[in-house]
PDB file of C-alpha atoms and ligand atoms in Angstrom:
ATOM      1  CA  MET A   1       0.000   0.000   0.000  1.00  0.00           C
ATOM      2  CA  THR A   2       1.554   3.261  -1.138  1.00  0.00           C
ATOM      3  CA  GLY A   3       1.134   6.382   0.964  1.00  0.00           C
ATOM      4  CA  ARG A   4       0.908   9.940  -0.250  1.00  0.00           C
ATOM      5  CA  ALA A   5       3.244  12.868  -0.455  1.00  0.00           C
ATOM      6  CA  TYR A   6       2.630  16.580  -0.112  1.00  0.00           C
ATOM      7  CA  LEU A   7       5.005  19.268  -1.320  1.00  0.00           C
ATOM      8  CA  VAL A   8       4.125  22.108   1.009  1.00  0.00           C
ATOM      9  CA  GLY A   9       5.177  25.745   1.071  1.00  0.00           C
ATOM     10  CA  SER A  10       5.350  27.271   4.556  1.00  0.00           C
ATOM     11  CA  GLY A  11       5.258  30.901   3.450  1.00  0.00           C
ATOM     12  CA  PRO A  12       8.132  33.244   4.272  1.00  0.00           C
ATOM     13  CA  GLY A  13       8.112  32.683   8.034  1.00  0.00           C
ATOM     14  CA  GLY A  14       5.695  33.127  10.866  1.00  0.00           C
ATOM     15  CA  PRO A  15       2.499  31.103  11.323  1.00  0.00           C
ATOM     16  CA  GLY A  16       0.283  33.898   9.979  1.00  0.00           C
ATOM     17  CA  LEU A  17       1.259  33.230   6.379  1.00  0.00           C
ATOM     18  CA  LEU A  18       1.025  29.440   6.513  1.00  0.00           C
ATOM     19  CA  THR A  19      -2.043  28.470   4.495  1.00  0.00           C
ATOM     20  CA  MET A  20      -4.967  26.595   6.022  1.00  0.00           C
ATOM     21  CA  ARG A  21      -4.323  23.701   3.638  1.00  0.00           C
ATOM     22  CA  ALA A  22      -0.680  23.563   4.735  1.00  0.00           C
ATOM     23  CA  ARG A  23      -1.734  23.457   8.404  1.00  0.00           C
ATOM     24  CA  GLU A  24      -4.203  20.674   7.625  1.00  0.00           C
ATOM     25  CA  VAL A  25      -1.735  18.416   5.805  1.00  0.00           C
ATOM     26  CA  ILE A  26       1.022  19.084   8.366  1.00  0.00           C
ATOM     27  CA  ASP A  27      -1.309  18.082  11.179  1.00  0.00           C
ATOM     28  CA  GLY A  28      -2.268  14.886   9.346  1.00  0.00           C
ATOM     29  CA  ALA A  29       1.286  13.811   8.451  1.00  0.00           C
ATOM     30  CA  ASP A  30       3.104  10.660   9.569  1.00  0.00           C
ATOM     31  CA  VAL A  31       6.468  11.990   8.418  1.00  0.00           C
ATOM     32  CA  ILE A  32       7.603  15.596   7.925  1.00  0.00           C
ATOM     33  CA  LEU A  33      10.860  16.427   6.197  1.00  0.00           C
ATOM     34  CA  TYR A  34      11.502  20.100   6.854  1.00  0.00           C
ATOM     35  CA  ASP A  35      14.078  22.743   6.035  1.00  0.00           C
ATOM     36  CA  GLN A  36      15.155  25.526   8.394  1.00  0.00           C
ATOM     37  CA  LEU A  37      13.765  28.246   6.115  1.00  0.00           C
ATOM     38  CA  PRO A  38      10.147  27.926   7.382  1.00  0.00           C
ATOM     39  CA  GLY A  39      11.516  29.379  10.642  1.00  0.00           C
ATOM     40  CA  GLU A  40      11.411  28.423  14.303  1.00  0.00           C
ATOM     41  CA  GLU A  41       7.882  29.644  14.879  1.00  0.00           C
ATOM     42  CA  ILE A  42       6.459  27.175  12.353  1.00  0.00           C
ATOM     43  CA  ILE A  43       8.894  24.362  13.144  1.00  0.00           C
ATOM     44  CA  ALA A  44       7.843  24.583  16.806  1.00  0.00           C
ATOM     45  CA  THR A  45       4.248  23.754  15.792  1.00  0.00           C
ATOM     46  CA  LEU A  46       5.028  20.528  13.905  1.00  0.00           C
ATOM     47  CA  PRO A  47       3.019  17.667  15.433  1.00  0.00           C
ATOM     48  CA  GLU A  48       4.975  15.682  18.024  1.00  0.00           C
ATOM     49  CA  GLY A  49       3.407  12.400  16.979  1.00  0.00           C
ATOM     50  CA  ALA A  50       4.933  12.580  13.500  1.00  0.00           C
ATOM     51  CA  GLU A  51       8.430  11.511  12.537  1.00  0.00           C
ATOM     52  CA  LEU A  52      10.183  14.867  12.171  1.00  0.00           C
ATOM     53  CA  ILE A  53      13.216  14.900   9.912  1.00  0.00           C
ATOM     54  CA  ASP A  54      15.297  18.073   9.966  1.00  0.00           C
ATOM     55  CA  CYS A  55      16.896  18.133   6.525  1.00  0.00           C
ATOM     56  CA  GLY A  56      19.371  20.747   7.738  1.00  0.00           C
ATOM     57  CA  LYS A  57      20.561  18.684  10.694  1.00  0.00           C
ATOM     58  CA  TYR A  58      20.162  14.972  10.364  1.00  0.00           C
ATOM     59  CA  GLY A  59      21.662  12.289  12.562  1.00  0.00           C
ATOM     60  CA  GLY A  60      23.694  14.813  14.501  1.00  0.00           C
ATOM     61  CA  SER A  61      24.983  17.549  12.312  1.00  0.00           C
ATOM     62  CA  HIS A  62      25.111  16.429   8.717  1.00  0.00           C
ATOM     63  CA  THR A  63      22.914  18.163   6.163  1.00  0.00           C
ATOM     64  CA  LEU A  64      20.860  15.778   4.065  1.00  0.00           C
ATOM     65  CA  LYS A  65      21.838  15.821   0.419  1.00  0.00           C
ATOM     66  CA  GLN A  66      19.063  16.367  -2.111  1.00  0.00           C
ATOM     67  CA  HIS A  67      19.162  12.727  -3.266  1.00  0.00           C
ATOM     68  CA  GLU A  68      18.987  11.554   0.371  1.00  0.00           C
ATOM     69  CA  ILE A  69      15.903  13.706   1.009  1.00  0.00           C
ATOM     70  CA  GLU A  70      14.255  12.298  -2.104  1.00  0.00           C
ATOM     71  CA  ALA A  71      15.159   8.716  -1.141  1.00  0.00           C
ATOM     72  CA  LEU A  72      13.671   9.165   2.355  1.00  0.00           C
ATOM     73  CA  MET A  73      10.438  10.603   0.947  1.00  0.00           C
ATOM     74  CA  VAL A  74      10.087   7.717  -1.493  1.00  0.00           C
ATOM     75  CA  GLU A  75      10.955   5.085   1.097  1.00  0.00           C
ATOM     76  CA  ARG A  76       8.486   6.391   3.715  1.00  0.00           C
ATOM     77  CA  ALA A  77       5.684   6.893   1.178  1.00  0.00           C
ATOM     78  CA  LYS A  78       6.204   3.362  -0.192  1.00  0.00           C
ATOM     79  CA  ALA A  79       5.890   2.091   3.385  1.00  0.00           C
ATOM     80  CA  GLY A  80       2.355   3.547   3.348  1.00  0.00           C
ATOM     81  CA  LYS A  81       3.102   6.761   5.223  1.00  0.00           C
ATOM     82  CA  THR A  82       1.673  10.207   4.619  1.00  0.00           C
ATOM     83  CA  VAL A  83       4.762  12.276   3.908  1.00  0.00           C
ATOM     84  CA  VAL A  84       4.978  16.069   4.044  1.00  0.00           C
ATOM     85  CA  ARG A  85       7.932  17.869   2.523  1.00  0.00           C
ATOM     86  CA  LEU A  86       7.883  21.333   4.124  1.00  0.00           C
ATOM     87  CA  LYS A  87       9.809  24.072   2.390  1.00  0.00           C
ATOM     88  CA  GLY A  88      10.120  27.838   2.824  1.00  0.00           C
ATOM     89  CA  GLY A  89       7.962  30.174   0.753  1.00  0.00           C
ATOM     90  CA  ASP A  90       6.481  28.415  -2.262  1.00  0.00           C
ATOM     91  CA  PRO A  91       7.845  24.936  -3.008  1.00  0.00           C
ATOM     92  CA  PHE A  92       8.304  25.700  -6.702  1.00  0.00           C
ATOM     93  CA  LEU A  93      10.342  28.897  -6.579  1.00  0.00           C
ATOM     94  CA  PHE A  94      14.043  28.032  -6.242  1.00  0.00           C
ATOM     95  CA  GLY A  95      13.197  25.304  -3.789  1.00  0.00           C
ATOM     96  CA  ARG A  96      14.010  22.147  -5.765  1.00  0.00           C
ATOM     97  CA  GLY A  97      10.347  21.221  -5.349  1.00  0.00           C
ATOM     98  CA  GLY A  98      10.124  20.519  -9.067  1.00  0.00           C
ATOM     99  CA  GLU A  99      12.821  17.872  -8.815  1.00  0.00           C
ATOM    100  CA  GLU A 100      11.105  16.258  -5.834  1.00  0.00           C
ATOM    101  CA  LEU A 101       7.825  16.172  -7.742  1.00  0.00           C
ATOM    102  CA  GLU A 102       9.534  14.365 -10.637  1.00  0.00           C
ATOM    103  CA  VAL A 103      11.091  11.754  -8.354  1.00  0.00           C
ATOM    104  CA  LEU A 104       7.826  11.071  -6.500  1.00  0.00           C
ATOM    105  CA  ARG A 105       5.931  10.765  -9.766  1.00  0.00           C
ATOM    106  CA  ALA A 106       8.559   8.428 -11.201  1.00  0.00           C
ATOM    107  CA  HIS A 107       7.907   6.127  -8.234  1.00  0.00           C
ATOM    108  CA  GLY A 108       4.153   6.262  -8.741  1.00  0.00           C
ATOM    109  CA  ILE A 109       3.542   8.076  -5.448  1.00  0.00           C
ATOM    110  CA  PRO A 110       0.442  10.302  -5.415  1.00  0.00           C
ATOM    111  CA  VAL A 111       1.514  13.897  -4.785  1.00  0.00           C
ATOM    112  CA  GLU A 112      -0.404  17.005  -3.836  1.00  0.00           C
ATOM    113  CA  VAL A 113       1.248  20.386  -4.158  1.00  0.00           C
ATOM    114  CA  VAL A 114       0.315  22.942  -1.492  1.00  0.00           C
ATOM    115  CA  PRO A 115       1.536  26.318  -2.785  1.00  0.00           C
ATOM    116  CA  GLY A 116       2.925  28.818  -0.313  1.00  0.00           C
ATOM    117  CA  VAL A 117       3.296  32.573  -0.079  1.00  0.00           C
ATOM    118  CA  THR A 118       6.654  33.228  -1.697  1.00  0.00           C
ATOM    119  CA  SER A 119       9.263  35.366   0.030  1.00  0.00           C
ATOM    120  CA  ALA A 120      10.058  36.873  -3.355  1.00  0.00           C
ATOM    121  CA  ILE A 121       6.825  38.892  -3.245  1.00  0.00           C
ATOM    122  CA  ALA A 122       5.818  38.842   0.436  1.00  0.00           C
ATOM    123  CA  VAL A 123       9.110  39.945   2.003  1.00  0.00           C
ATOM    124  CA  PRO A 124       9.402  43.145  -0.082  1.00  0.00           C
ATOM    125  CA  GLY A 125       5.643  43.598   0.225  1.00  0.00           C
ATOM    126  CA  MET A 126       5.722  43.638   4.012  1.00  0.00           C
ATOM    127  CA  VAL A 127       8.086  46.635   3.974  1.00  0.00           C
ATOM    128  CA  GLY A 128       5.925  48.522   1.510  1.00  0.00           C
ATOM    129  CA  ILE A 129       7.724  47.539  -1.711  1.00  0.00           C
ATOM    130  CA  PRO A 130       5.321  46.259  -4.392  1.00  0.00           C
ATOM    131  CA  VAL A 131       7.199  44.221  -7.009  1.00  0.00           C
ATOM    132  CA  THR A 132       5.141  45.890  -9.744  1.00  0.00           C
ATOM    133  CA  HIS A 133       3.616  49.352  -9.854  1.00  0.00           C
ATOM    134  CA  ARG A 134       2.131  51.184 -12.819  1.00  0.00           C
ATOM    135  CA  ARG A 135       4.549  54.073 -12.381  1.00  0.00           C
ATOM    136  CA  TYR A 136       7.739  52.073 -11.785  1.00  0.00           C
ATOM    137  CA  ALA A 137       7.581  48.537 -13.151  1.00  0.00           C
ATOM    138  CA  SER A 138       5.258  46.639 -15.464  1.00  0.00           C
ATOM    139  CA  GLU A 139       7.332  43.479 -15.245  1.00  0.00           C
ATOM    140  CA  VAL A 140       9.215  41.586 -12.571  1.00  0.00           C
ATOM    141  CA  THR A 141      11.987  39.037 -12.953  1.00  0.00           C
ATOM    142  CA  PHE A 142      12.900  36.531 -10.251  1.00  0.00           C
ATOM    143  CA  ILE A 143      16.440  35.225 -10.339  1.00  0.00           C
ATOM    144  CA  THR A 144      18.715  33.138  -8.176  1.00  0.00           C
ATOM    145  CA  GLY A 145      21.874  34.915  -7.089  1.00  0.00           C
ATOM    146  CA  HIS A 146      23.409  31.582  -6.281  1.00  0.00           C
ATOM    147  CA  GLU A 147      25.322  31.629  -9.545  1.00  0.00           C
ATOM    148  CA  ASP A 148      28.462  33.668  -9.772  1.00  0.00           C
ATOM    149  CA  PRO A 149      27.974  36.015 -12.774  1.00  0.00           C
ATOM    150  CA  THR A 150      31.704  35.994 -13.466  1.00  0.00           C
ATOM    151  CA  LYS A 151      31.632  32.255 -14.235  1.00  0.00           C
ATOM    152  CA  PRO A 152      31.288  31.589 -17.967  1.00  0.00           C
ATOM    153  CA  GLU A 153      28.815  28.747 -17.329  1.00  0.00           C
ATOM    154  CA  SER A 154      26.295  31.062 -15.568  1.00  0.00           C
ATOM    155  CA  ALA A 155      22.788  30.188 -16.778  1.00  0.00           C
ATOM    156  CA  LEU A 156      21.739  33.826 -16.436  1.00  0.00           C
ATOM    157  CA  ASN A 157      22.063  36.338 -19.248  1.00  0.00           C
ATOM    158  CA  TRP A 158      23.316  39.480 -17.494  1.00  0.00           C
ATOM    159  CA  GLU A 159      23.223  41.500 -20.687  1.00  0.00           C
ATOM    160  CA  VAL A 160      19.477  40.914 -20.940  1.00  0.00           C
ATOM    161  CA  LEU A 161      18.918  41.324 -17.181  1.00  0.00           C
ATOM    162  CA  ALA A 162      20.693  44.701 -17.221  1.00  0.00           C
ATOM    163  CA  ARG A 163      18.406  45.940 -20.016  1.00  0.00           C
ATOM    164  CA  LEU A 164      15.099  45.004 -18.374  1.00  0.00           C
ATOM    165  CA  LYS A 165      13.115  48.014 -17.214  1.00  0.00           C
ATOM    166  CA  GLY A 166      11.112  46.218 -14.555  1.00  0.00           C
ATOM    167  CA  THR A 167      11.911  45.007 -11.065  1.00  0.00           C
ATOM    168  CA  LEU A 168      14.637  42.456 -10.436  1.00  0.00           C
ATOM    169  CA  VAL A 169      14.101  40.261  -7.376  1.00  0.00           C
ATOM    170  CA  ILE A 170      17.112  38.201  -6.350  1.00  0.00           C
ATOM    171  CA  LEU A 171      16.954  35.287  -3.934  1.00  0.00           C
ATOM    172  CA  MET A 172      20.074  33.646  -2.497  1.00  0.00           C
ATOM    173  CA  GLY A 173      22.079  36.641  -3.681  1.00  0.00           C
ATOM    174  CA  VAL A 174      23.923  37.837  -0.588  1.00  0.00           C
ATOM    175  CA  LYS A 175      27.216  36.071  -1.225  1.00  0.00           C
ATOM    176  CA  ASN A 176      27.446  37.108  -4.875  1.00  0.00           C
ATOM    177  CA  LEU A 177      26.054  40.636  -4.420  1.00  0.00           C
ATOM    178  CA  PRO A 178      29.331  42.404  -5.373  1.00  0.00           C
ATOM    179  CA  ALA A 179      29.623  40.301  -8.554  1.00  0.00           C
ATOM    180  CA  ILE A 180      25.918  40.801  -9.373  1.00  0.00           C
ATOM    181  CA  THR A 181      25.999  44.594  -9.050  1.00  0.00           C
ATOM    182  CA  ALA A 182      29.267  44.714 -11.021  1.00  0.00           C
ATOM    183  CA  ALA A 183      27.747  42.592 -13.813  1.00  0.00           C
ATOM    184  CA  LEU A 184      24.661  44.831 -14.020  1.00  0.00           C
ATOM    185  CA  ILE A 185      26.750  48.014 -14.183  1.00  0.00           C
ATOM    186  CA  GLU A 186      29.115  46.461 -16.729  1.00  0.00           C
ATOM    187  CA  HIS A 187      26.138  45.682 -18.969  1.00  0.00           C
ATOM    188  CA  GLY A 188      24.787  49.215 -18.792  1.00  0.00           C
ATOM    189  CA  LYS A 189      22.296  49.282 -15.915  1.00  0.00           C
ATOM    190  CA  ASP A 190      22.043  52.744 -14.305  1.00  0.00           C
ATOM    191  CA  PRO A 191      24.289  52.603 -11.201  1.00  0.00           C
ATOM    192  CA  GLY A 192      21.840  54.952  -9.439  1.00  0.00           C
ATOM    193  CA  THR A 193      19.010  52.365  -9.587  1.00  0.00           C
ATOM    194  CA  PRO A 194      17.636  51.875  -6.051  1.00  0.00           C
ATOM    195  CA  VAL A 195      18.229  48.575  -4.243  1.00  0.00           C
ATOM    196  CA  ALA A 196      16.756  47.184  -1.024  1.00  0.00           C
ATOM    197  CA  ILE A 197      17.966  44.141   0.875  1.00  0.00           C
ATOM    198  CA  ILE A 198      15.493  42.655   3.330  1.00  0.00           C
ATOM    199  CA  GLU A 199      17.124  40.158   5.690  1.00  0.00           C
ATOM    200  CA  ARG A 200      15.085  37.640   7.696  1.00  0.00           C
ATOM    201  CA  GLY A 201      11.825  39.090   6.402  1.00  0.00           C
ATOM    202  CA  LEU A 202       8.787  38.696   8.673  1.00  0.00           C
ATOM    203  CA  ARG A 203      10.991  37.562  11.536  1.00  0.00           C
ATOM    204  CA  PRO A 204      11.363  39.630  14.718  1.00  0.00           C
ATOM    205  CA  ASP A 205      14.933  40.542  13.741  1.00  0.00           C
ATOM    206  CA  GLN A 206      14.087  41.641  10.184  1.00  0.00           C
ATOM    207  CA  ARG A 207      16.475  44.282   8.846  1.00  0.00           C
ATOM    208  CA  VAL A 208      16.379  46.415   5.698  1.00  0.00           C
ATOM    209  CA  THR A 209      19.372  48.003   3.977  1.00  0.00           C
ATOM    210  CA  VAL A 210      18.793  50.435   1.105  1.00  0.00           C
ATOM    211  CA  GLY A 211      21.169  51.912  -1.419  1.00  0.00           C
ATOM    212  CA  THR A 212      21.879  51.950  -5.126  1.00  0.00           C
ATOM    213  CA  ILE A 213      23.471  49.442  -7.450  1.00  0.00           C
ATOM    214  CA  ALA A 214      26.682  51.465  -7.107  1.00  0.00           C
ATOM    215  CA  ASP A 215      26.914  51.352  -3.311  1.00  0.00           C
ATOM    216  CA  ILE A 216      24.755  48.487  -1.999  1.00  0.00           C
ATOM    217  CA  ALA A 217      27.494  45.852  -2.040  1.00  0.00           C
ATOM    218  CA  GLU A 218      29.738  48.025   0.123  1.00  0.00           C
ATOM    219  CA  LYS A 219      26.849  48.903   2.466  1.00  0.00           C
ATOM    220  CA  ALA A 220      25.961  45.231   2.803  1.00  0.00           C
ATOM    221  CA  ARG A 221      29.556  44.380   3.633  1.00  0.00           C
ATOM    222  CA  ALA A 222      29.795  47.193   6.179  1.00  0.00           C
ATOM    223  CA  THR A 223      26.580  46.236   7.980  1.00  0.00           C
ATOM    224  CA  GLY A 224      27.258  42.488   7.794  1.00  0.00           C
ATOM    225  CA  VAL A 225      24.226  41.489   5.707  1.00  0.00           C
ATOM    226  CA  ARG A 226      23.618  37.739   5.897  1.00  0.00           C
ATOM    227  CA  PRO A 227      21.226  35.242   4.298  1.00  0.00           C
ATOM    228  CA  PRO A 228      18.347  34.659   4.112  1.00  0.00           C
ATOM    229  CA  ALA A 229      17.644  37.933   2.344  1.00  0.00           C
ATOM    230  CA  VAL A 230      15.592  39.140  -0.600  1.00  0.00           C
ATOM    231  CA  ILE A 231      17.278  41.740  -2.818  1.00  0.00           C
ATOM    232  CA  VAL A 232      15.018  44.064  -4.812  1.00  0.00           C
ATOM    233  CA  ILE A 233      16.369  46.276  -7.593  1.00  0.00           C
ATOM    234  CA  GLY A 234      14.298  48.955  -9.317  1.00  0.00           C
ATOM    235  CA  GLY A 235      12.224  52.089  -8.907  1.00  0.00           C
ATOM    236  CA  VAL A 236       9.688  50.309  -6.691  1.00  0.00           C
ATOM    237  CA  VAL A 237      12.279  50.476  -3.906  1.00  0.00           C
ATOM    238  CA  ASN A 238      11.394  54.196  -3.628  1.00  0.00           C
ATOM    239  CA  LEU A 239       8.160  53.047  -1.974  1.00  0.00           C
ATOM    240  CA  TYR A 240      10.036  51.393   0.890  1.00  0.00           C
ATOM    241  CA  ASP A 241       8.406  52.365   4.138  1.00  0.00           C
ATOM    242  CA  GLU A 242      10.634  52.360   7.198  1.00  0.00           C
ATOM    243  CA  GLY A 243       7.591  52.264   9.435  1.00  0.00           C
ATOM    244  CA  SER A 244       6.563  48.785   8.203  1.00  0.00           C
ATOM    245  CA  LEU A 245       6.866  46.177  10.893  1.00  0.00           C
ATOM    246  CA  PRO A 246       7.230  42.425  10.571  1.00  0.00           C
ATOM    247  CA  GLY A 247       3.891  40.631  10.789  1.00  0.00           C
TER     248      GLY A 247
HETATM  249  N1  LIG B   1      10.931  28.746  -2.140  1.00  0.00           N
HETATM  250  C1  LIG B   1      11.345  29.882  -1.377  1.00  0.00           C
HETATM  251  C2  LIG B   1      12.730  30.356  -1.781  1.00  0.00           C
HETATM  252  C3  LIG B   1      13.801  29.306  -1.551  1.00  0.00           C
HETATM  253  S1  LIG B   1      15.397  29.896  -1.938  1.00  0.00           S
HETATM  254  C4  LIG B   1      10.296  30.996  -1.498  1.00  0.00           C
HETATM  255  O1  LIG B   1       9.378  30.877  -2.333  1.00  0.00           O
HETATM  256  O2  LIG B   1      10.367  31.953  -0.748  1.00  0.00           O
HETATM  257  C5  LIG B   1      15.926  30.560  -0.390  1.00  0.00           C
HETATM  258  C6  LIG B   1      15.963  32.060  -0.462  1.00  0.00           C
HETATM  259  O3  LIG B   1      14.684  32.623  -0.273  1.00  0.00           O
HETATM  260  C7  LIG B   1      16.807  32.721   0.594  1.00  0.00           C
HETATM  261  O4  LIG B   1      18.171  32.669   0.295  1.00  0.00           O
HETATM  262  C8  LIG B   1      16.274  34.146   0.524  1.00  0.00           C
HETATM  263  O5  LIG B   1      16.750  34.799  -0.624  1.00  0.00           O
HETATM  264  C9  LIG B   1      14.796  33.893   0.321  1.00  0.00           C
HETATM  265  N2  LIG B   1      14.010  33.903   1.561  1.00  0.00           N
HETATM  266  C10 LIG B   1      13.145  32.969   1.957  1.00  0.00           C
HETATM  267  N3  LIG B   1      12.528  33.309   3.104  1.00  0.00           N
HETATM  268  C11 LIG B   1      13.009  34.523   3.430  1.00  0.00           C
HETATM  269  C12 LIG B   1      12.759  35.442   4.493  1.00  0.00           C
HETATM  270  N4  LIG B   1      11.880  35.178   5.475  1.00  0.00           N
HETATM  271  N5  LIG B   1      13.444  36.610   4.511  1.00  0.00           N
HETATM  272  C13 LIG B   1      14.325  36.905   3.553  1.00  0.00           C
HETATM  273  N6  LIG B   1      14.609  36.072   2.526  1.00  0.00           N
HETATM  274  C14 LIG B   1      13.954  34.914   2.452  1.00  0.00           C
END
């Protein structure tokens, strides 16, 4: 008897943005494989009766590799369990949820996707930055900053990205921020374009750093910006509201 699997987005952090469907499937799970990104507040509410597998710290300290996570999901579901894979934000935006879906399907395991509120929109939104706005941006591009733009094998086309008039939202971009801003300037993006970095969005220790493409990398270095953070580039950053508080 095969069980079921759920690919669940937790939202960007904090129980308020977890969907009702996510809560329901979490509470009905036999096994929950979770990342740290959902945040302590949500992790603390995972049902005690379920087998809880911390994919960031497994069997002591070692981080589960992607293929190990997939193998555990398949193995538990084939044993008839109801398996929840809990990921930050939405499971299908830079979360490797697509790969997990493929593996589960290949093993004939029924899967339900429970979309989540993505940090890419919600984290800027909570500090008053709309990713689109009729006056500033009629398009928005979401990219991973995980790739070093100076590497020739980068899958991103920085020439095209620098030409786009809309908003650029970068996830996982803290480490490569100096290379990213340099690549944009090199390809002709206005160095005065506003940039906001929102660290630990919707958490009690949320912090926002604002600047321009020309100076944000230095500001981020000086203030010790660390992941997780959402980086927003474009005129919409002018709407940033310092009075906004984390939910
Ligand atoms: N699937 C997730 C993104 C996974 S990639 C989503 O839809 O939100 C991980 C990246 O997401 C982090 O490096 C960071 O860029 C961003 N992120 C997720 N939650 C965040 C939060 N609460 N505050 C700031 N950045 C966050």
